[in-house]
PDB file of C-alpha atoms in Angstrom:
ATOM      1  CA  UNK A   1     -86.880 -12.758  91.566  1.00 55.00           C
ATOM      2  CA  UNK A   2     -83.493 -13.239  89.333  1.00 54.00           C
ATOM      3  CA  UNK A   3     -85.133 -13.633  86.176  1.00 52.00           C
ATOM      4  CA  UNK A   4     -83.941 -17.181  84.396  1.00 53.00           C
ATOM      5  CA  UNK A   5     -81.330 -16.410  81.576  1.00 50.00           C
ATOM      6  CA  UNK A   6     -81.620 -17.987  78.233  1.00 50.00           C
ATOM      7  CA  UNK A   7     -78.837 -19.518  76.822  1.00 51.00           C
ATOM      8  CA  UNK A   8     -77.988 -17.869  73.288  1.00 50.00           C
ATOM      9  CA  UNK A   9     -79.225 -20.102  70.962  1.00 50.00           C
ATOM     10  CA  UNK A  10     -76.623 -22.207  68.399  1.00 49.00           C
ATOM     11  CA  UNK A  11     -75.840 -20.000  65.495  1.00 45.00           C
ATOM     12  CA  UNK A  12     -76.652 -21.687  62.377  1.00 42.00           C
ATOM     13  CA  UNK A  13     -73.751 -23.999  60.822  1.00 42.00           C
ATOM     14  CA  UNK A  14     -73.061 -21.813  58.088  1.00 39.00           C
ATOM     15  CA  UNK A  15     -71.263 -23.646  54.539  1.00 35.00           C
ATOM     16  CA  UNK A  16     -68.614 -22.333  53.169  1.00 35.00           C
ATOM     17  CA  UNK A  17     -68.249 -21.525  49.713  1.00 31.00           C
ATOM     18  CA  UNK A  18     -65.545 -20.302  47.368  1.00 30.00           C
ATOM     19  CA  UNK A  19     -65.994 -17.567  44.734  1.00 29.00           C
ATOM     20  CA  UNK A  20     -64.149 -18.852  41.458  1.00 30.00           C
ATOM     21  CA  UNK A  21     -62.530 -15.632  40.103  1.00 32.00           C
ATOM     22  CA  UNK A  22     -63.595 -15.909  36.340  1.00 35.00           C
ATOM     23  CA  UNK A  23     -61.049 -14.303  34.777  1.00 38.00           C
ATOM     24  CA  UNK A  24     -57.591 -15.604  36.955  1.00 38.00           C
ATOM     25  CA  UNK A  25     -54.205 -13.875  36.982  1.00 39.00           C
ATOM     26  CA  UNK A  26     -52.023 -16.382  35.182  1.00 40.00           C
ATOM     27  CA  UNK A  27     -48.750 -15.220  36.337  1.00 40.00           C
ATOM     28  CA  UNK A  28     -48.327 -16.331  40.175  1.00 35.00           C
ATOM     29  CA  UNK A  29     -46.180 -13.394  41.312  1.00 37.00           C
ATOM     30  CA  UNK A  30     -46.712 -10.127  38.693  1.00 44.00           C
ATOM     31  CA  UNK A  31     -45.473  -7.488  38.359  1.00 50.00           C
ATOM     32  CA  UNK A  32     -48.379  -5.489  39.024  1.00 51.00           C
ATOM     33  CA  UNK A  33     -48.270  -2.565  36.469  1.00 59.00           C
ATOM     34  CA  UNK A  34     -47.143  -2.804  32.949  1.00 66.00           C
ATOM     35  CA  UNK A  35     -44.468  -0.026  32.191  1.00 75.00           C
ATOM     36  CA  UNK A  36     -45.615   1.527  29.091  1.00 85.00           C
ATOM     37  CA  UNK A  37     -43.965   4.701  28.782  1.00 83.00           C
ATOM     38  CA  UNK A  38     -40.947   4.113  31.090  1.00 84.00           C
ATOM     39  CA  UNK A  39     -39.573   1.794  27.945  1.00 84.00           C
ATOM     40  CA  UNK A  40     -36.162   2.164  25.931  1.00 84.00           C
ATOM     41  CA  UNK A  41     -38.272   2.542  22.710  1.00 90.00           C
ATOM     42  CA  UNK A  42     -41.793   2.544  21.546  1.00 93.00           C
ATOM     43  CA  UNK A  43     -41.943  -0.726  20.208  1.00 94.00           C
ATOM     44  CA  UNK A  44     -41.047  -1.834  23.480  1.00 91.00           C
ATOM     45  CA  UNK A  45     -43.641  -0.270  25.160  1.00 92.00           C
ATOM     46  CA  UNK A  46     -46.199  -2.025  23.244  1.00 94.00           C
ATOM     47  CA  UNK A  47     -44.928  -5.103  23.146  1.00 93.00           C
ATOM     48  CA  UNK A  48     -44.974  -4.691  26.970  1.00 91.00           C
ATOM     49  CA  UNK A  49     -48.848  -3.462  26.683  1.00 93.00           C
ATOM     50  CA  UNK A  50     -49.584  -6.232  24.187  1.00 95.00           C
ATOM     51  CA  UNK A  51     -48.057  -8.875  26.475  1.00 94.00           C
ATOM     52  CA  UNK A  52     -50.035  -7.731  29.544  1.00 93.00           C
ATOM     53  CA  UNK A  53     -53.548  -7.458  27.348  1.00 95.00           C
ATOM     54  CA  UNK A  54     -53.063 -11.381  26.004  1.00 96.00           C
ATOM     55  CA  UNK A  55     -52.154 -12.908  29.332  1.00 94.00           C
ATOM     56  CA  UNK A  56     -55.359 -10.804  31.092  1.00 94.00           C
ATOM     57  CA  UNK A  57     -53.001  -9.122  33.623  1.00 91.00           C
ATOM     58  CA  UNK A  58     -54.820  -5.683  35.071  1.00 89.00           C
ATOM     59  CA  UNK A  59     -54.042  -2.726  32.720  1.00 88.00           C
ATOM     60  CA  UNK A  60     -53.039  -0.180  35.525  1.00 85.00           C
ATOM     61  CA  UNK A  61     -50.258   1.821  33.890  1.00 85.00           C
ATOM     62  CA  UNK A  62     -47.278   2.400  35.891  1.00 83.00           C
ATOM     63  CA  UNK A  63     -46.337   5.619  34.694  1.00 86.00           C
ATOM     64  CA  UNK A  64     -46.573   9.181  35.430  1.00 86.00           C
ATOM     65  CA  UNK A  65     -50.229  10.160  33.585  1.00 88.00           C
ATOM     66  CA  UNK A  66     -49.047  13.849  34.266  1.00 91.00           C
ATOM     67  CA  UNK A  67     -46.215  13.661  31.826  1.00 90.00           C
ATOM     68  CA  UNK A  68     -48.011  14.972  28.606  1.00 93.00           C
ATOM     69  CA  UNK A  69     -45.047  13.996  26.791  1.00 92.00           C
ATOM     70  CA  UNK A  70     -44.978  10.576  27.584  1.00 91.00           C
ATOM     71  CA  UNK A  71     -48.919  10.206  27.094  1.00 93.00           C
ATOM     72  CA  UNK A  72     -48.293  11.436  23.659  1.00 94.00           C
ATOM     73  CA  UNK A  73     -46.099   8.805  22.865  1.00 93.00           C
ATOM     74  CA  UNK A  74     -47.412   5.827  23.829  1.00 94.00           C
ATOM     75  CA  UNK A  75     -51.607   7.200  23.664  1.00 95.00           C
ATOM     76  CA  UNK A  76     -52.246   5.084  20.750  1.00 95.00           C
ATOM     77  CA  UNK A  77     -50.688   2.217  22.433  1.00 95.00           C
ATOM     78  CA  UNK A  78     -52.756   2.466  25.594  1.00 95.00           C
ATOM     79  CA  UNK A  79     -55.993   3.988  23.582  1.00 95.00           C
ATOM     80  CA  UNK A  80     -56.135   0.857  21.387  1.00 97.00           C
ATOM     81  CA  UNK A  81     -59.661  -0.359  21.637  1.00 97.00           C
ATOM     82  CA  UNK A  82     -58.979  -3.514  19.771  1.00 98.00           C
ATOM     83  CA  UNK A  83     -55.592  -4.597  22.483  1.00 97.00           C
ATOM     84  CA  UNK A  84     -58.011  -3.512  25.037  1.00 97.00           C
ATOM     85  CA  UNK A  85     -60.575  -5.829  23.984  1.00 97.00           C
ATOM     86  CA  UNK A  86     -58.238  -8.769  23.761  1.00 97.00           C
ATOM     87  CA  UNK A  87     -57.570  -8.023  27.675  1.00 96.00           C
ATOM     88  CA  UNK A  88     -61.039  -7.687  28.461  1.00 96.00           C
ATOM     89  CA  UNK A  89     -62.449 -10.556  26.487  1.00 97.00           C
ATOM     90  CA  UNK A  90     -63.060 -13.708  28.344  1.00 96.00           C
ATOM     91  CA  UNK A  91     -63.729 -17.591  26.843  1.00 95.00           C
ATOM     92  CA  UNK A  92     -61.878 -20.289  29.386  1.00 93.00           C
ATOM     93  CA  UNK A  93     -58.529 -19.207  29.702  1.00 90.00           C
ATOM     94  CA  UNK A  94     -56.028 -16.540  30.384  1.00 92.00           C
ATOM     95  CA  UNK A  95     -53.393 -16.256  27.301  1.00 94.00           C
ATOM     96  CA  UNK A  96     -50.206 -18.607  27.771  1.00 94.00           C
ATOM     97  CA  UNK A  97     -47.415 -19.094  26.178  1.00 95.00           C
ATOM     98  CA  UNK A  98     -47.716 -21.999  23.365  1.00 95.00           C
ATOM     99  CA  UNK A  99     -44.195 -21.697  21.393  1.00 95.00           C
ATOM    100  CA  UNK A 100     -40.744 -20.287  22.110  1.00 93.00           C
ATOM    101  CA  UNK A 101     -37.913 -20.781  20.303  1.00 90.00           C
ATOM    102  CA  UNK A 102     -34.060 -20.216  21.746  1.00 80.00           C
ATOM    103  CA  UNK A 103     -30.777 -20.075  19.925  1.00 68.00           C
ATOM    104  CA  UNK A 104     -28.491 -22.810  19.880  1.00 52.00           C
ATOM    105  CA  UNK A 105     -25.484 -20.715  21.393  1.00 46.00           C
ATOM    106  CA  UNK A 106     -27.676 -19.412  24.460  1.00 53.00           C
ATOM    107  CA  UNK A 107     -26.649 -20.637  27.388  1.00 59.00           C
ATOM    108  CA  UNK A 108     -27.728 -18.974  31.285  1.00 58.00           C
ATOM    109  CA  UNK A 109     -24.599 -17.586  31.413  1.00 62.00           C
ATOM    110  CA  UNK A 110     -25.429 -14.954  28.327  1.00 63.00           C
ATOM    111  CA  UNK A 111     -28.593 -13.619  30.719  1.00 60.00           C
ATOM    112  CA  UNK A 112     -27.243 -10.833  32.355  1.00 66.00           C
ATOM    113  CA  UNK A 113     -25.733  -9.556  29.088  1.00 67.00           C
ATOM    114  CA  UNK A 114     -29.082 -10.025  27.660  1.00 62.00           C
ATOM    115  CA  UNK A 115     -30.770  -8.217  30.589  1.00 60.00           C
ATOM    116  CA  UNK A 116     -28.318  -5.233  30.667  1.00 65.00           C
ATOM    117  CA  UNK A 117     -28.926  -4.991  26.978  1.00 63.00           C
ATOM    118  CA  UNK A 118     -32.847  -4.573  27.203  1.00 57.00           C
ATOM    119  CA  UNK A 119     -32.455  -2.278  30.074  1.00 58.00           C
ATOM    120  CA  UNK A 120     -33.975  -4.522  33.164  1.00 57.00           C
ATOM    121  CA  UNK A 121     -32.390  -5.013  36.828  1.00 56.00           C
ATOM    122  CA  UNK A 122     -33.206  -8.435  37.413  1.00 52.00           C
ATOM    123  CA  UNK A 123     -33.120  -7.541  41.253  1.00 54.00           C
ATOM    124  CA  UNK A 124     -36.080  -5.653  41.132  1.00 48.00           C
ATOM    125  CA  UNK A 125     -38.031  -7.734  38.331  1.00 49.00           C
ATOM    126  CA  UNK A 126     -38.789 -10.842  41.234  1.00 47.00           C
ATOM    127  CA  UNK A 127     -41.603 -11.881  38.919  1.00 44.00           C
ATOM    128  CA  UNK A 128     -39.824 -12.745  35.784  1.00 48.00           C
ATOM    129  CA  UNK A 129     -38.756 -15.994  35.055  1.00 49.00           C
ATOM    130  CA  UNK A 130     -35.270 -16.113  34.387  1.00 50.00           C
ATOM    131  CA  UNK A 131     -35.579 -18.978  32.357  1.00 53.00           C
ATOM    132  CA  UNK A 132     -38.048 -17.849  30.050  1.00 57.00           C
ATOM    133  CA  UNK A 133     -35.842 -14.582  29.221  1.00 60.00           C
ATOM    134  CA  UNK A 134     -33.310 -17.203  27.495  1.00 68.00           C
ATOM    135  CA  UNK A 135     -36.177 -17.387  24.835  1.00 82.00           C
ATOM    136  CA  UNK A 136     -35.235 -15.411  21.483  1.00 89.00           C
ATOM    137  CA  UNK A 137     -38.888 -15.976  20.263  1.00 93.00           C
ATOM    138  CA  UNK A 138     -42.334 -16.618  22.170  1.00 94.00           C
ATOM    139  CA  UNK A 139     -45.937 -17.226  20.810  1.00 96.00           C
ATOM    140  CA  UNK A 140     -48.642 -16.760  23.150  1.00 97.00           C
ATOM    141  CA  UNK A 141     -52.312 -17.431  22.660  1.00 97.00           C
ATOM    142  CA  UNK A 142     -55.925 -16.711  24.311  1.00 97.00           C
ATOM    143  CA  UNK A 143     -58.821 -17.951  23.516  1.00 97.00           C
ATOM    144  CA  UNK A 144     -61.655 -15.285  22.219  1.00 97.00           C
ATOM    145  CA  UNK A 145     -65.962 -15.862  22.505  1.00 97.00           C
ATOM    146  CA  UNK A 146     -67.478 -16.884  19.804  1.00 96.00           C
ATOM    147  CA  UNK A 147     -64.559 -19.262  18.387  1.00 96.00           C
ATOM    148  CA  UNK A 148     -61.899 -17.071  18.132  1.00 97.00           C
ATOM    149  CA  UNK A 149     -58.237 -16.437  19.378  1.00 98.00           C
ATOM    150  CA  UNK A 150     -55.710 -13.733  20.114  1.00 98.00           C
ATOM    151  CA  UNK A 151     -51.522 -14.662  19.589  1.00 98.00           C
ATOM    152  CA  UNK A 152     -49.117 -12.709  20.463  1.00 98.00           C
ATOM    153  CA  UNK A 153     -45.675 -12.728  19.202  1.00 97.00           C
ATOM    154  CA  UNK A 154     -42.342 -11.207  20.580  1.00 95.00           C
ATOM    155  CA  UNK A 155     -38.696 -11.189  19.545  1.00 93.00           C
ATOM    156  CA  UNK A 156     -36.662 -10.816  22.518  1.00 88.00           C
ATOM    157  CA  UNK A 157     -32.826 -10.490  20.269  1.00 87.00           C
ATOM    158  CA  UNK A 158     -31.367  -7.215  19.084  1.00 86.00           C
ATOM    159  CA  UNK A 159     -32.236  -8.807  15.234  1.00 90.00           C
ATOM    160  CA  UNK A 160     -34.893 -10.118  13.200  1.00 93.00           C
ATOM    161  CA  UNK A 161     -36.378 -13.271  13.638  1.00 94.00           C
ATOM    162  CA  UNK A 162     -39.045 -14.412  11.562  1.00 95.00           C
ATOM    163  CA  UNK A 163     -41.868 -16.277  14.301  1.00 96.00           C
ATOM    164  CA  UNK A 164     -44.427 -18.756  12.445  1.00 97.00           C
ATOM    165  CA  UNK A 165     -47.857 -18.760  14.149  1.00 97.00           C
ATOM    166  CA  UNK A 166     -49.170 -22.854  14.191  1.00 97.00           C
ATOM    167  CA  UNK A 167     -52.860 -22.202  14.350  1.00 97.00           C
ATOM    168  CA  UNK A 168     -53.259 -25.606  15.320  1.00 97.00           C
ATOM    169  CA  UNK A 169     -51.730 -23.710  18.813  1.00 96.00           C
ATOM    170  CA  UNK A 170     -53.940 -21.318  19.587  1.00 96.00           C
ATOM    171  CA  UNK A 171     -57.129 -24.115  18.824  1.00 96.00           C
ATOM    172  CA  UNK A 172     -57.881 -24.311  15.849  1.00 97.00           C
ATOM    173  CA  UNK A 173     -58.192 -27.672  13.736  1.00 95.00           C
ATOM    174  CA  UNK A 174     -54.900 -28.490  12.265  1.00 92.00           C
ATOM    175  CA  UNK A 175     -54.996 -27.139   9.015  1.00 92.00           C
ATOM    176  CA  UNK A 176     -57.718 -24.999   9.304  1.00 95.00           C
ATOM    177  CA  UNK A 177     -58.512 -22.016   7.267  1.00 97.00           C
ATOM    178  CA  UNK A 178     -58.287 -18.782   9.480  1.00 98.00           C
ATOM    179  CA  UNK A 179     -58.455 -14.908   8.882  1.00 97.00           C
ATOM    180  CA  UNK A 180     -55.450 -12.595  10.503  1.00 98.00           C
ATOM    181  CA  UNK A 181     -56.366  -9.971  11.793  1.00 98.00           C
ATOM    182  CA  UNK A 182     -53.570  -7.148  13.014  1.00 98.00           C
ATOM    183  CA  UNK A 183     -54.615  -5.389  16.319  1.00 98.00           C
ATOM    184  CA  UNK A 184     -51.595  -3.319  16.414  1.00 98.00           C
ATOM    185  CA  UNK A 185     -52.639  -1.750  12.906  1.00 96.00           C
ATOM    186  CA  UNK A 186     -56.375  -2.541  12.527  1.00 97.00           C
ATOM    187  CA  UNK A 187     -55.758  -4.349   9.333  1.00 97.00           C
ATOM    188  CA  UNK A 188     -57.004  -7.280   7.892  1.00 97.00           C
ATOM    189  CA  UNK A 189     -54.407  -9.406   6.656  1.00 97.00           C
ATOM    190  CA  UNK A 190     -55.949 -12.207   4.840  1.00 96.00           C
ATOM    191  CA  UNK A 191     -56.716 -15.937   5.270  1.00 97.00           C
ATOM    192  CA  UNK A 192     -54.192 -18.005   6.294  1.00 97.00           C
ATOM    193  CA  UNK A 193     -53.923 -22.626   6.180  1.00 96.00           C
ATOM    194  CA  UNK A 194     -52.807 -23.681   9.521  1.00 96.00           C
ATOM    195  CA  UNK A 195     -50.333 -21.439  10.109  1.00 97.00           C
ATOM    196  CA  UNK A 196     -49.343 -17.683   9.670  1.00 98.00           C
ATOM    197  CA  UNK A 197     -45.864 -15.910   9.756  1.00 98.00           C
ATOM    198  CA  UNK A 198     -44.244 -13.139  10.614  1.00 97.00           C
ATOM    199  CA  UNK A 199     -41.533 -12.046   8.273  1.00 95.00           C
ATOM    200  CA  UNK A 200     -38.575 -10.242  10.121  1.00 94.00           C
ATOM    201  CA  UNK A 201     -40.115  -9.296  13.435  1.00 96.00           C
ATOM    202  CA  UNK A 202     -37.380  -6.447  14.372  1.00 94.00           C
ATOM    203  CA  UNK A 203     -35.505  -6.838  17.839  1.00 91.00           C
ATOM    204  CA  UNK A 204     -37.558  -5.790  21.168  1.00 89.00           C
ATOM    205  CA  UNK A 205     -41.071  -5.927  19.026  1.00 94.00           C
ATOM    206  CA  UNK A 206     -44.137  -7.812  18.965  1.00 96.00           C
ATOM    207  CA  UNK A 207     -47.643  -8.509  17.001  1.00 98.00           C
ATOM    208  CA  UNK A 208     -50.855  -9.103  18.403  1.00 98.00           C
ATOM    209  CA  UNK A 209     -53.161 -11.054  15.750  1.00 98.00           C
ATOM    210  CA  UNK A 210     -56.885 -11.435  16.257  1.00 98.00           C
ATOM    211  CA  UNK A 211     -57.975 -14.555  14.206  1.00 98.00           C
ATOM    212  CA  UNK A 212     -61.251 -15.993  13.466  1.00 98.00           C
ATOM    213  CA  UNK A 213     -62.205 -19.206  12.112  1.00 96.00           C
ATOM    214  CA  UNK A 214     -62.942 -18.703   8.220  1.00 92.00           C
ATOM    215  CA  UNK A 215     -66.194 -20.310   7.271  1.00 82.00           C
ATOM    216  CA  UNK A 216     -66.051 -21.467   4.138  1.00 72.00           C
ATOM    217  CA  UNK A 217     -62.980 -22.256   2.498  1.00 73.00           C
ATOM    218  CA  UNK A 218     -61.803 -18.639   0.641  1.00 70.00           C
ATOM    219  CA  UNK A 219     -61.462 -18.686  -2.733  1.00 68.00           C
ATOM    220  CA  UNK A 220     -58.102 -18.127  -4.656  1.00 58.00           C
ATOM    221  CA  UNK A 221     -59.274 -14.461  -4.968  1.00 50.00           C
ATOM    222  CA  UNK A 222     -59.546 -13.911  -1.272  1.00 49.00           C
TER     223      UNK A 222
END
């Protein structure tokens, strides 16, 4: 006797869910290594680290780790615990930029002057927005745990430019008292009212500030 098959029973409608990545790339198409070490200069090397660490990009270095001479110059760039931690730290939000500032003579048509001056082949930097590298200035800011924020300042010029933080930016109450904190150079710089700036940033550099929410008003002696 042909025994009597059994139809396969109807799997189980299954729901479909969505995994929220908590920490998400804010830059739609990066470029997926920073280049620290294949920079004109060390400042530009970790202004390029410093950028990728505020806006939470992956810090996979793009360089040759076998080149003992590089490593040596940029190791305290890359070995900064403090940068490191502003990149790992998580409360919301990815850093963005806040503030830029652009000359009045800039036009598009001064871009690939500007590009062949800093050294990048805008044919094989897809990522970058063009219209953002008219910027002479930019201020970005990320929001810490526990109240407190990271900015990030670069000059993008050949000169100085002097680049005023607006704590009010990076959200904080507008005029609130706030201590500055320098990750580059693991100083404490003081406390600042509503606002903090940075006197003649030098051309291709950056800062990255740490700042926490004072909490008490300082005293004149602070």
């Amino acid at each position: 006797k042909t025994p009597t098959k059994t139809p396969n029973p109807k799997p189980p409608t299954r729901t479909r869910t969505r995994t929220l990545n908590p920490n998400p790339n804010p830059n739609p198409d990066p470029n997926p290594n920073p280049k620290v070490g294949n920079m004109a200069s060390y400042e530009a090397n970790r202004a390029h680290f410093g950028a990728w660490a505020v806006t939470s990009n992956p810090l996979i270095l793009g360089m040759d780790v076998r080149n003992t001479t590089a490593m040596e110059w940029v190791w305290d760039i890359i070995a900064n615990e403090e940068v490191i931690g502003v990149n790992q730290a998580w409360a919301g939000h990815p850093g963005r930029l806040v503030a830029h500032t652009r000359g009045s003579a800039l036009r598009a048509e001064d871009l690939p002057q500007r590009l062949a001056e800093a050294g990048v082949d805008i044919t094989a930097e897809k990522h970058l927005n063009s219209d953002r590298l008219l910027d002479e200035t930019q201020t970005y800011a990320k929001p810490l745990p526990g109240g407190k924020a990271a900015a990030y300042v670069i000059n993008n010029t050949l000169d100085e430019r002097t680049v005023t933080i607006n704590f009010a930016l990076a959200g904080f109450d507008k005029g609130a008292w706030v201590s500055v904190r320098c990750a580059y150079g693991h100083k404490n710089l003081g406390f600042y009212q509503g606002e903090f700036t940075v006197e003649d940033l030098p051309g291709h550099d950056s800062r990255l500030f740490i700042l926490t929410p004072a909490k008490a008003v300082p005293s004149a002696s602070a």
